Amino acid sequence: MTTATSETPAAAATDPLDAAALARDFPILSEQVNGHRLVYLDSGATSQRPLAVLDAERDFLTHANAAVHRGAHTLAAEATELFEDARATVAGFVGAAPEQLVWTSGATLGLNLAAYSLGAALRLGPGDEIVTTAIEHHANLIPWQELAARTGASVRYIPAHDDGTLDLDAAAELIGERTRIVAFTHVSNVLGIINPVEKLIALAQAVGAVTVMDACQSAPHLPLDLPALGVDLAAFSGHKMMGPYGVGGLYGRAEVLESMPPFLTGGSMITTVTLEGAQYLPPPQRFEAGTQPIGPAIGLAAAVRYLDGIGLERIHAHEVMLAERMRAGLAEIPGIRLLGDAAGAGNAPRVGLWSFDVEGVHAHDAGQFLDARGIAVRVGHHCAAPLHARYGVTASVRASTALYNTPDDVDVLLDAVSGIRPYFGV
Amino acid sequence: MTTATSETPAAAATDPLDAAALARDFPILSEQVNGHRLVYLDSGATSQRPLAVLDAERDFLTHANAAVHRGAHTLAAEATELFEDARATVAGFVGAAPEQLVWTSGATLGLNLAAYSLGAALRLGPGDEIVTTAIEHHANLIPWQELAARTGASVRYIPAHDDGTLDLDAAAELIGERTRIVAFTHVSNVLGIINPVEKLIALAQAVGAVTVMDACQSAPHLPLDLPALGVDLAAFSGHKMMGPYGVGGLYGRAEVLESMPPFLTGGSMITTVTLEGAQYLPPPQRFEAGTQPIGPAIGLAAAVRYLDGIGLERIHAHEVMLAERMRAGLAEIPGIRLLGDAAGAGNAPRVGLWSFDVEGVHAHDAGQFLDARGIAVRVGHHCAAPLHARYGVTASVRASTALYNTPDDVDVLLDAVSGIRPYFGV
Amino acid sequence: MNELDALYRELILDHSKHPQHFGLADASAGEASAGEGRIGESYQKNPVCGDEITLRARVDGETIADVTWEGRGCSISQASASMLADLVAEEGLSRAEAVALIEGFREALRSRGQLELDEDVYGDAAALSGVSKFSARVKCAMLAWVALEDAIAKA
Amino acid sequence: MNELDALYRELILDHSKHPQHFGLADASAGEASAGEGRIGESYQKNPVCGDEITLRARVDGETIADVTWEGRGCSISQASASMLADLVAEEGLSRAEAVALIEGFREALRSRGQLELDEDVYGDAAALSGVSKFSARVKCAMLAWVALEDAIAKA
Ligand SMILES: Cc1ncc(COP(=O)(O)O)c(C=O)c1O
Ligand SMILES: Cc1ncc(COP(=O)(O)O)c(C=O)c1O
């Protein structure tokens, strides 16, 4: 367990964080599961929420709740201010201006919006190519396959090396004149590897293709400056970054958002509507049809303030430390195969998660065994079936950390994992 | 103010409800606004939430939160059960089976899903017609206009009479062989009139057209049995029915849902994914890509339990009483024109809202005046610009009630409205 | 004075009932009859309530010669347009002055009651200071000023 | 016995390590070599983990003559398929009996620990009773049974 450190402003950025103390901000983490302390290692699926987030949403709902942008009454004005402040806060969290942030219900909607709207903006058709990778989450894969099916364009995949890193030589070959869109994940939700997205962006820019980044697994774990990165569009989900369900963000470069037609249509995104047709507001409102998730957005703003208060550099350093402890421990347990263990030593830059296969024991059974000890991990293909096929398995066990996990959590996991194969007699 | 009545089971259905007592379940209703007690008459935009809803969501987040359908661990299993119980509860609220309820982020998404997916299912093209009405909310209007623009189909509109009722003769003329989809609102969010939807459904069924109903303004106010009504698809929003933001439902008849391809794609809605393509789960999962609004869904289940606990018949009777009191009072104030005052006497069946024009005073100014007295109403076109054009105004004032409004709230409104024109010197 | 009265000053209600420079000056006849200059026109709309304004500015060299407008909307938006047109008529502003004035107006209106408009500079429009406490109404007051900004950029 | 051990009974682990009737009987050779009857086949998949099973039932008149299967997945799903195939082989069930048996199995598994499967009726498969306390695993145990239901409907 880390110990509390006194902070001076200068040291704060690198000071280790006190995860045990932070864990107390998360009520659920003091639950007992199957007679054991809950060891929550499933933050890659959904993170837990600190009290500050729960309270922000409840305060709003009990004191200022009203529909935004449409009422002149005091509550509506107050709600509108809180909602737009939340936009500025969440945009700022990824280095962006408020008008570059479109509210969505989550990353899946953001990526679908990107696919539908870019398809129309670029007038995609036969001969055009969409390049993505072979290690994507289904949310950044199927929308492109469907877009291709609708328009006659084709999808091409950047393959991964055995160690889980992307094959950049292949990427350089694949991304060419016909490429209109390049979509990739910043961090794989299975491998935990931070992809060299600057290089992909440079390749795409060289051929004038639009870039779309899945930032689900980076936004809660790494400091992000999306405008500096130069990516055109990037999507993330509130519930994976200590925020509420039902809200997410789609960041967009101004020119790119301007060029995109609306996807969902309805109230609050129009200038004029007649029975003949509608005219649309500029971004971000153009993409925000209907009542937005106002409470969740305000909750998400509280979440990113919480993350910023700790500091993303520190969070990242902490999680990297946990991941390295996990890797070292798992490597010593017979029959454990790590997915994406670059160069056999976890050399690729990464976030704090590992997926692994337990030889002779199905992931479901392994997960069940861990659950009996209060350890919550994820088992299955983690919505990345092609990735699993690439590494010759149908399912794996994934342990994913967040700022509230302690080295002790990792040790509890390691101890339990070492008991799996003996228990199942393999 | 109504007085508390002792309830016997037999009388419960018609017993007047004690709105003042119920209002105490809603923390925000004890707020002061501009030195006055808050009189919230904007439930048509968004309702307030009872403590039971706030607590249900928070309990979940502090005790059982986990990603559903994908984990074998205890929290995930618990969360999955709560989430699927919520589906059954909300489906049951509209008379439906669980598998007939698709979770959405709100009615706007539900209606867009319907438009995109039906467009593909029906292979809509030139010559095909979509019939809707001239009094729709933009959410049930623009998606059809855009669908028509994408496919070459055309949109035709059922006009409204001067009194706000739909012209059913015209409907019978319009709905014909070429009609593939008939979309209409159950209750207008501006007029408050309950449309004769059974008749529209019968006309549509006679020509084999798919029916899509906007149930936003009926679900919180009327007992609904959607399967009995025979409508094919119907959308509603959680936040308008005492539930959280970020969640809604799309009801669908089994055969119709079966016939529809997915709209949003991503995780948790597939059976098989390869780099070549994806195969999809049956409804409702087919339409639920990505992480669903789990907390909000559980909150919405608590909301409909709250509504059911009071009884929709009683709620409706109460709101009709408030609407009639409002109409009678407004009719006596010089210079007030009610929109959709059928037969001059509010004869059309309706819910508890009225929109009106204050002669010589812009709606914004009228709303501001009311706000200074703590009264929250909505001003503008209420996302129904063509309807306002139909009645020769660009904006109106809308006072919309819910179960927590008392006759006293109406009286406060009436007193204030009578002061508007004098204040502005007209 | 309560906040509502501070918003709806007498002057505002007067202007809204008797809007000044209402009715667009004929653009084509411009050079011959109404004087020299280039015409810039802007249409602005508040999507929430449907309020709209069309404003025409005649710019003679670097000077804004006159402003006329048409539109409909709430008393704040109408009064604001009327006051702005008056201000231009009275002061004979240069482009640069107009731009600075608009910026100052915007800043005051967004100040949430922190900044007061100076009557010596803004004339009747200074009465709109009270709007800044009503964030939902700032757009109403800004409508004409945004239109002028756009119109002179086009002229 | 703790809950985990109640889930993973020895018998279950045995079946999963030594699956019975694994390997699909040749469908085309069916009538000539393996006996009379109509073949029904079903493919089932658990989308969460990718577990899958292909099951072939040979139905002779009203009798389920035999069941063979192939698949991969967790120990529960594999053991369940193995036990089901054993049960059919031992009992020589009629269609109607099989349907009733499957229904009873489903009910017990969904009972959240309320119902126990009778060993006299379900044989080794009765050891799967413990699964009903683990709602996330019910699908795993059901996979083969759903496949049989589907296969005999097709046969
Ligand atoms: C009749 C009607 N339809 C659709 C909507 C859209 O609902 P939402 O904004 O919650 O998606 C509303 C509410 O604004 C409405 O009143
Ligand atoms: C890498 C990645 N992309 C996309 C998603 C989809 O996010 P959501 O389900 O919140 O829409 C997830 C999470 O499931 C993810 O991990």
XYZ file of N, CA and C in Angstrom, chain B residues 52-147:
288
model
N -37.553 8.676 -4.218
C -37.455 7.241 -4.490
C -36.607 6.968 -5.728
N -36.681 7.851 -6.700
C -35.894 7.679 -7.923
C -34.427 8.013 -7.668
N -34.206 9.132 -6.983
C -32.825 9.520 -6.669
C -32.151 8.432 -5.838
N -32.902 7.903 -4.884
C -32.318 6.888 -3.999
C -32.061 5.569 -4.720
N -32.955 5.190 -5.607
C -32.768 3.913 -6.306
C -31.471 3.935 -7.106
N -31.229 5.057 -7.778
C -30.026 5.140 -8.595
C -28.781 5.167 -7.698
N -28.860 5.928 -6.647
C -27.690 6.042 -5.772
C -27.402 4.721 -5.060
N -28.453 4.051 -4.620
C -28.265 2.742 -3.978
C -27.544 1.793 -4.924
N -27.995 1.797 -6.141
C -27.352 0.938 -7.122
C -25.878 1.296 -7.269
N -25.611 2.582 -7.409
C -24.225 3.005 -7.670
C -23.310 2.788 -6.470
N -23.869 2.760 -5.289
C -23.008 2.585 -4.118
C -22.966 1.136 -3.630
N -23.801 0.270 -4.196
C -23.800 -1.115 -3.710
C -23.639 -2.192 -4.776
N -24.035 -1.907 -5.990
C -24.071 -3.006 -6.966
C -23.564 -2.627 -8.342
N -22.979 -1.447 -8.476
C -22.641 -0.988 -9.820
C -21.592 -1.844 -10.514
N -21.918 -2.264 -11.715
C -20.976 -2.987 -12.569
C -21.577 -3.031 -13.965
N -20.700 -3.303 -14.938
C -21.190 -3.432 -16.304
C -22.035 -4.701 -16.397
N -23.147 -4.614 -17.100
C -24.074 -5.742 -17.143
C -23.788 -6.667 -18.311
N -24.344 -7.861 -18.246
C -24.368 -8.822 -19.358
C -22.993 -9.333 -19.738
N -21.940 -8.897 -19.052
C -20.651 -9.258 -19.590
C -19.702 -9.786 -18.540
N -20.096 -9.741 -17.285
C -19.156 -10.181 -16.273
C -19.715 -11.372 -15.557
N -18.841 -12.229 -15.075
C -19.312 -13.354 -14.284
C -19.252 -13.000 -12.807
N -18.678 -11.866 -12.479
C -18.505 -11.594 -11.046
C -19.818 -11.174 -10.396
N -19.835 -11.245 -9.083
C -21.060 -11.069 -8.325
C -21.734 -9.732 -8.590
N -20.969 -8.651 -8.575
C -21.573 -7.340 -8.820
C -22.190 -7.299 -10.209
N -21.488 -7.853 -11.180
C -22.001 -7.821 -12.549
C -23.299 -8.618 -12.654
N -23.363 -9.738 -11.953
C -24.582 -10.556 -11.984
C -25.728 -9.802 -11.319
N -25.415 -9.157 -10.198
C -26.432 -8.388 -9.482
C -26.918 -7.225 -10.356
N -25.969 -6.523 -10.953
C -26.324 -5.384 -11.802
C -27.178 -5.848 -12.978
N -26.819 -6.982 -13.549
C -27.584 -7.502 -14.682
C -29.015 -7.807 -14.270
N -29.154 -8.417 -13.095
C -30.515 -8.714 -12.639
C -31.328 -7.450 -12.410
N -30.720 -6.463 -11.762
C -31.435 -5.209 -11.512
C -31.812 -4.534 -12.829
N -30.897 -4.590 -13.771
C -31.117 -3.945 -15.064
C -32.242 -4.647 -15.828
N -32.237 -5.964 -15.817
C -33.288 -6.684 -16.540
C -34.624 -6.613 -15.795
N -34.570 -6.558 -14.472
C -35.812 -6.316 -13.726
C -36.378 -4.951 -14.091
N -35.492 -3.985 -14.243
C -35.940 -2.635 -14.622
C -36.625 -2.677 -15.985
N -36.055 -3.455 -16.886
C -36.672 -3.577 -18.216
C -38.089 -4.145 -18.083
N -38.213 -5.212 -17.293
C -39.532 -5.833 -17.128
C -40.511 -4.845 -16.506
N -40.039 -4.079 -15.536
C -40.905 -3.115 -14.858
C -41.378 -2.022 -15.811
N -40.451 -1.452 -16.559
C -40.813 -0.358 -17.456
C -41.668 -0.885 -18.615
N -41.341 -2.071 -19.107
C -42.180 -2.673 -20.153
C -43.585 -2.896 -19.611
N -43.672 -3.455 -18.419
C -44.976 -3.717 -17.813
C -45.793 -2.442 -17.646
N -45.110 -1.353 -17.393
C -45.785 -0.058 -17.212
C -46.587 0.344 -18.446
N -46.129 -0.054 -19.625
C -46.885 0.245 -20.849
C -47.567 -1.011 -21.390
N -47.711 -2.006 -20.524
C -48.459 -3.209 -20.889
C -47.679 -4.223 -21.706
N -46.363 -4.027 -21.800
C -45.584 -4.843 -22.728
C -44.761 -5.908 -22.031
N -44.257 -6.849 -22.829
C -43.341 -7.872 -22.336
C -41.919 -7.307 -22.382
N -41.024 -7.844 -21.522
C -39.666 -7.278 -21.455
C -38.969 -7.211 -22.809
N -39.140 -8.256 -23.617
C -38.390 -8.268 -24.879
C -38.965 -7.308 -25.912
N -40.055 -6.648 -25.554
C -40.608 -5.632 -26.461
C -40.088 -4.237 -26.134
N -39.242 -4.140 -25.110
C -38.751 -2.824 -24.704
C -37.268 -2.671 -25.010
N -36.967 -1.724 -25.876
C -35.585 -1.388 -26.202
C -35.206 -0.158 -25.376
N -34.089 -0.240 -24.666
C -33.614 0.954 -23.948
C -33.033 1.930 -24.963
N -33.302 3.197 -24.737
C -32.708 4.247 -25.563
C -32.209 5.329 -24.613
N -31.598 6.356 -25.177
C -31.192 7.476 -24.329
C -32.333 8.471 -24.166
N -33.425 8.263 -24.876
C -34.564 9.171 -24.792
C -35.423 9.027 -26.034
N -36.529 9.750 -26.047
C -37.469 9.616 -27.157
C -36.852 10.019 -28.485
N -36.015 11.038 -28.471
C -35.410 11.487 -29.727
C -34.603 10.360 -30.352
N -33.836 9.659 -29.535
C -33.082 8.532 -30.086
C -34.039 7.444 -30.561
N -35.080 7.171 -29.779
C -36.034 6.133 -30.169
C -36.662 6.431 -31.529
N -37.030 7.682 -31.744
C -37.684 8.049 -33.005
C -36.681 8.041 -34.160
N -35.446 8.444 -33.890
C -34.416 8.358 -34.925
C -34.111 6.903 -35.276
N -34.042 6.068 -34.259
C -33.837 4.634 -34.494
C -34.950 4.114 -35.402
N -36.175 4.475 -35.050
C -37.319 4.020 -35.854
C -37.156 4.477 -37.301
N -36.810 5.743 -37.485
C -36.729 6.286 -38.842
C -35.609 5.618 -39.646
N -34.405 5.552 -39.067
C -33.294 4.948 -39.802
C -33.575 3.478 -40.101
N -34.011 2.759 -39.061
C -34.120 1.318 -39.214
C -35.314 0.929 -40.079
N -36.442 1.617 -39.901
C -37.593 1.306 -40.763
C -37.286 1.659 -42.213
N -36.555 2.754 -42.390
C -36.197 3.136 -43.755
C -35.489 2.002 -44.463
N -34.580 1.331 -43.727
C -33.849 0.207 -44.313
C -34.738 -1.021 -44.415
N -35.515 -1.301 -43.363
C -36.351 -2.508 -43.348
C -37.366 -2.469 -44.483
N -37.921 -1.289 -44.721
C -38.979 -1.170 -45.738
C -38.405 -0.847 -47.114
N -37.079 -0.686 -47.191
C -36.434 -0.278 -48.456
C -37.171 0.890 -49.072
N -37.342 1.915 -48.293
C -38.084 3.090 -48.726
C -37.437 3.730 -49.950
N -38.248 4.206 -50.855
C -37.715 4.852 -52.046
C -38.741 5.798 -52.644
N -38.398 6.355 -53.783
C -39.305 7.287 -54.461
C -40.681 6.648 -54.663
N -41.712 7.439 -54.453
C -43.064 6.914 -54.585
C -43.658 6.511 -53.252
N -42.782 6.138 -52.322
C -43.274 5.787 -50.982
C -43.615 7.046 -50.207
N -44.573 6.909 -49.311
C -44.970 8.076 -48.518
C -44.935 7.798 -47.024
N -44.479 8.806 -46.315
C -44.508 8.798 -44.858
C -45.555 9.828 -44.473
N -46.508 9.422 -43.659
C -47.539 10.373 -43.235
C -47.316 10.709 -41.771
N -47.267 12.000 -41.481
C -47.221 12.411 -40.082
C -48.205 13.572 -39.935
N -48.135 14.318 -38.849
C -49.114 15.382 -38.673
C -48.424 16.740 -38.640
N -49.227 17.767 -38.758
C -48.690 19.126 -38.790
C -48.480 19.677 -37.389
N -48.707 18.848 -36.388
C -48.598 19.353 -35.004
C -47.520 18.619 -34.221
N -46.582 17.981 -34.923
C -45.571 17.185 -34.217
C -44.490 18.039 -33.558
N -43.926 17.463 -32.511
C -42.657 17.923 -31.942
C -41.585 17.659 -33.005
N -40.562 18.493 -33.047
C -39.513 18.314 -34.067
C -38.904 16.907 -34.044
N -38.935 16.265 -32.883
C -38.343 14.930 -32.772
C -39.119 13.884 -33.568
N -40.379 14.161 -33.841
C -41.177 13.223 -34.633
C -41.508 13.825 -35.994
N -40.673 14.749 -36.406
C -40.906 15.443 -37.669
C -39.638 15.418 -38.510
N -38.557 15.985 -37.962
C -37.324 16.100 -38.756
C -36.749 14.725 -39.120
N -36.774 13.733 -38.213
C -36.247 12.422 -38.633
C -36.960 11.876 -39.872
N -38.244 12.172 -40.001
C -38.986 11.683 -41.177
C -38.644 12.504 -42.402
N -38.466 13.817 -42.198
C -38.059 14.655 -43.333
C -36.693 14.207 -43.846
N -35.801 13.913 -42.909
C -34.451 13.501 -43.312
C -34.477 12.121 -43.967
N -35.316 11.239 -43.437
C -35.442 9.912 -44.046
C -35.937 10.052 -45.491
